[in-house]
Structure formats: C-alpha cells, structure tokens
Amino acid sequence: MTQDMQVGQVQDFLGDGGRLLRAAEAMRYLGDMSRTAFYRNIMRGIVPKPRYIGKSPVWRLEDLREVYERLPKKLTAPK
C-alpha cells in the first residue's frame, strides 16, 4: 500500500468490515460521542487507537462495531 493512497481507495480494497472512518464519522457512529469523550476513551483503551493513512487518523468500522456493542445502552439510545 502506498502512502499516497486515498481513504476511498483503501476502503475499496478492504471491504465493508475494513471500511475506514475519520474521527467525525467514528464519533457519530458511536452515538454522537463528543470529541472530548471520544479521545478520552482512546486514552482509556475503550476506543482503539487510530491507524494512519499518511497523517490522517482513521478507524476501522469493524473495530468500532465491537466498541459499539460494549457501550452501555444509555449512551447509544436514540435521542
């Protein structure tokens, strides 16, 4: 994989489970988690550390699905 590969190209390569989300998408996927809570949960080991494409941090959808399943339901309930 080359460094100049774009996120969309990598997503096509990895398939759905390997779909990559940027921080805003990852926070939204985890129930509209605030930026502060998101990064705090990374430091606590609840949310996985990002992977990088160049300098852009990304998270695999498959990893976030596992996190979502473990979150307390009150945090993920629709508003």
Coordinates of N, CA and C in Angstrom, one line a residue:
M1 N 0.9 -1.2 0.0 CA 0.0 0.0 0.0 C 0.9 1.2 0.0
T2 N 0.6 2.1 -0.9 CA 1.5 3.3 -1.0 C 0.9 4.4 -0.1
Q3 N 1.8 5.3 0.3 CA 1.4 6.4 1.2 C 0.4 7.4 0.5
D4 N 0.5 7.5 -0.8 CA -0.4 8.5 -1.4 C -1.8 7.9 -1.8
M5 N -2.1 6.7 -1.3 CA -3.4 6.1 -1.5 C -4.4 6.9 -0.7
Q6 N -5.6 7.2 -1.3 CA -6.6 7.9 -0.6 C -7.5 7.0 0.2
V7 N -8.2 7.6 1.2 CA -9.1 6.8 2.0 C -10.1 6.0 1.2
G8 N -10.7 6.5 0.2 CA -11.7 5.8 -0.6 C -11.1 4.6 -1.3
Q9 N -9.9 4.8 -1.8 CA -9.2 3.6 -2.4 C -8.9 2.5 -1.5
V10 N -8.5 2.9 -0.2 CA -8.2 1.9 0.8 C -9.5 1.2 1.2
Q11 N -10.6 1.9 1.3 CA -11.9 1.3 1.6 C -12.3 0.3 0.6
D12 N -12.2 0.6 -0.7 CA -12.5 -0.4 -1.7 C -11.7 -1.6 -1.6
F13 N -10.4 -1.5 -1.2 CA -9.5 -2.6 -1.1 C -9.9 -3.5 0.1
L14 N -10.3 -2.9 1.2 CA -10.6 -3.6 2.5 C -12.0 -4.2 2.6
G15 N -13.0 -3.7 1.9 CA -14.3 -4.2 2.0 C -15.0 -3.5 3.2
D16 N -16.3 -3.9 3.5 CA -17.1 -3.2 4.5 C -16.5 -3.2 5.9
G17 N -16.1 -4.4 6.3 CA -15.6 -4.5 7.7 C -14.3 -3.8 7.9
G18 N -13.6 -3.6 6.8 CA -12.4 -2.8 6.8 C -12.6 -1.4 6.4
R19 N -13.8 -0.9 6.3 CA -14.1 0.4 5.9 C -13.5 1.4 7.0
L20 N -12.9 2.4 6.5 CA -12.2 3.4 7.4 C -13.0 4.6 7.6
L21 N -13.1 5.0 8.8 CA -13.9 6.2 9.2 C -12.9 7.3 9.8
R22 N -13.1 8.5 9.4 CA -12.4 9.6 10.0 C -13.0 9.9 11.4
A23 N -12.4 10.7 12.2 CA -12.8 11.0 13.5 C -14.2 11.4 13.7
A24 N -14.7 12.3 12.9 CA -16.1 12.8 13.0 C -17.0 11.7 12.7
E25 N -16.7 10.9 11.7 CA -17.6 9.7 11.4 C -17.6 8.7 12.5
A26 N -16.4 8.5 13.0 CA -16.3 7.5 14.1 C -17.1 7.9 15.4
M27 N -17.0 9.2 15.7 CA -17.8 9.8 16.8 C -19.3 9.7 16.6
R28 N -19.7 10.0 15.4 CA -21.1 9.9 15.0 C -21.6 8.4 15.1
Y29 N -20.8 7.5 14.6 CA -21.1 6.1 14.6 C -21.3 5.6 16.1
L30 N -20.5 6.1 17.0 CA -20.5 5.7 18.4 C -21.6 6.5 19.2
G31 N -22.7 6.9 18.5 CA -23.8 7.5 19.2 C -23.6 9.0 19.4
D32 N -23.0 9.7 18.5 CA -22.7 11.1 18.6 C -21.9 11.4 19.8
M33 N -20.9 10.6 20.0 CA -20.0 10.8 21.2 C -19.2 12.2 21.0
S34 N -19.1 12.9 22.0 CA -18.4 14.2 21.9 C -16.9 14.0 21.6
R35 N -16.3 15.0 21.1 CA -14.9 14.9 20.7 C -14.0 14.6 22.0
T36 N -14.4 15.3 23.1 CA -13.6 15.1 24.3 C -13.8 13.6 24.8
A37 N -15.0 13.1 24.8 CA -15.3 11.8 25.3 C -14.6 10.8 24.4
F38 N -14.6 11.0 23.1 CA -14.0 10.1 22.1 C -12.5 9.9 22.4
Y39 N -11.8 11.1 22.5 CA -10.3 11.0 22.7 C -10.0 10.5 24.1
R40 N -10.9 10.8 25.1 CA -10.7 10.3 26.5 C -10.8 8.8 26.4
N41 N -11.8 8.3 25.7 CA -12.0 6.8 25.6 C -10.8 6.1 24.8
I42 N -10.2 6.8 24.0 CA -9.0 6.3 23.3 C -7.9 6.1 24.3
M43 N -7.7 7.2 25.2 CA -6.6 7.1 26.2 C -6.9 6.0 27.2
R44 N -8.2 5.8 27.5 CA -8.6 4.7 28.4 C -8.6 3.3 27.8
G45 N -8.4 3.2 26.5 CA -8.3 1.9 25.9 C -9.7 1.4 25.5
I46 N -10.8 2.2 25.6 CA -12.1 1.7 25.3 C -12.3 1.8 23.8
V47 N -11.8 2.9 23.2 CA -11.9 3.0 21.7 C -10.4 2.8 21.2
P48 N -10.3 2.0 20.1 CA -8.9 1.7 19.7 C -8.2 2.9 19.2
K49 N -6.9 2.9 19.3 CA -6.1 4.0 18.8 C -6.2 4.0 17.3
P50 N -6.1 5.2 16.7 CA -6.3 5.3 15.2 C -5.1 4.7 14.5
R51 N -5.4 4.3 13.2 CA -4.4 3.9 12.3 C -4.2 5.2 11.4
Y52 N -3.2 5.2 10.6 CA -3.0 6.4 9.9 C -2.8 6.1 8.4
I53 N -3.4 7.0 7.6 CA -3.1 7.0 6.1 C -2.4 8.3 5.9
G54 N -1.2 8.3 5.7 CA -0.4 9.5 5.7 C -0.4 10.1 7.1
K55 N -0.9 11.3 7.2 CA -1.1 12.0 8.5 C -2.5 11.9 9.0
S56 N -3.4 11.3 8.3 CA -4.8 11.3 8.6 C -5.2 10.1 9.5
P57 N -5.7 10.4 10.7 CA -6.1 9.3 11.6 C -7.4 8.7 11.1
V58 N -7.5 7.4 11.1 CA -8.7 6.7 10.7 C -8.9 5.5 11.6
W59 N -10.2 5.0 11.7 CA -10.6 3.9 12.5 C -11.3 2.9 11.6
R60 N -11.0 1.6 11.8 CA -11.7 0.6 11.0 C -13.2 0.4 11.6
L61 N -14.1 0.3 10.7 CA -15.5 0.2 11.1 C -15.7 -1.1 11.9
E62 N -15.0 -2.2 11.6 CA -15.1 -3.4 12.3 C -14.7 -3.3 13.8
D63 N -13.6 -2.5 14.0 CA -13.2 -2.2 15.4 C -14.2 -1.4 16.1
L64 N -14.8 -0.4 15.5 CA -15.8 0.4 16.1 C -17.1 -0.3 16.4
R65 N -17.4 -1.3 15.5 CA -18.6 -2.1 15.8 C -18.5 -2.9 17.1
E66 N -17.3 -3.4 17.4 CA -17.1 -4.1 18.7 C -17.2 -3.1 19.8
V67 N -16.7 -1.9 19.7 CA -16.8 -0.9 20.8 C -18.2 -0.6 21.0
Y68 N -19.0 -0.4 19.9 CA -20.4 0.0 20.0 C -21.2 -1.1 20.8
E69 N -20.9 -2.3 20.5 CA -21.6 -3.4 21.2 C -21.4 -3.4 22.7
R70 N -20.2 -3.0 23.1 CA -19.8 -3.0 24.5 C -20.3 -1.7 25.2
L71 N -20.7 -0.7 24.5 CA -21.1 0.6 25.2 C -22.4 0.4 25.9
P72 N -22.5 1.1 27.1 CA -23.8 1.0 27.8 C -24.9 1.5 26.9
K73 N -26.0 0.8 26.9 CA -27.1 1.2 26.0 C -27.6 2.6 26.2
K74 N -27.5 3.1 27.4 CA -28.0 4.5 27.6 C -27.2 5.5 26.8
L75 N -25.9 5.2 26.5 CA -25.1 6.1 25.7 C -25.5 6.0 24.2
T76 N -26.0 4.8 23.8 CA -26.2 4.6 22.3 C -27.7 4.7 22.0
A77 N -28.6 5.0 22.9 CA -30.0 5.0 22.7 C -30.3 6.3 21.8
P78 N -31.3 6.2 20.9 CA -31.7 7.4 20.1 C -32.2 8.5 21.0
K79 N -31.9 9.7 20.6 CA -32.4 10.9 21.4 C -33.8 11.3 21.1

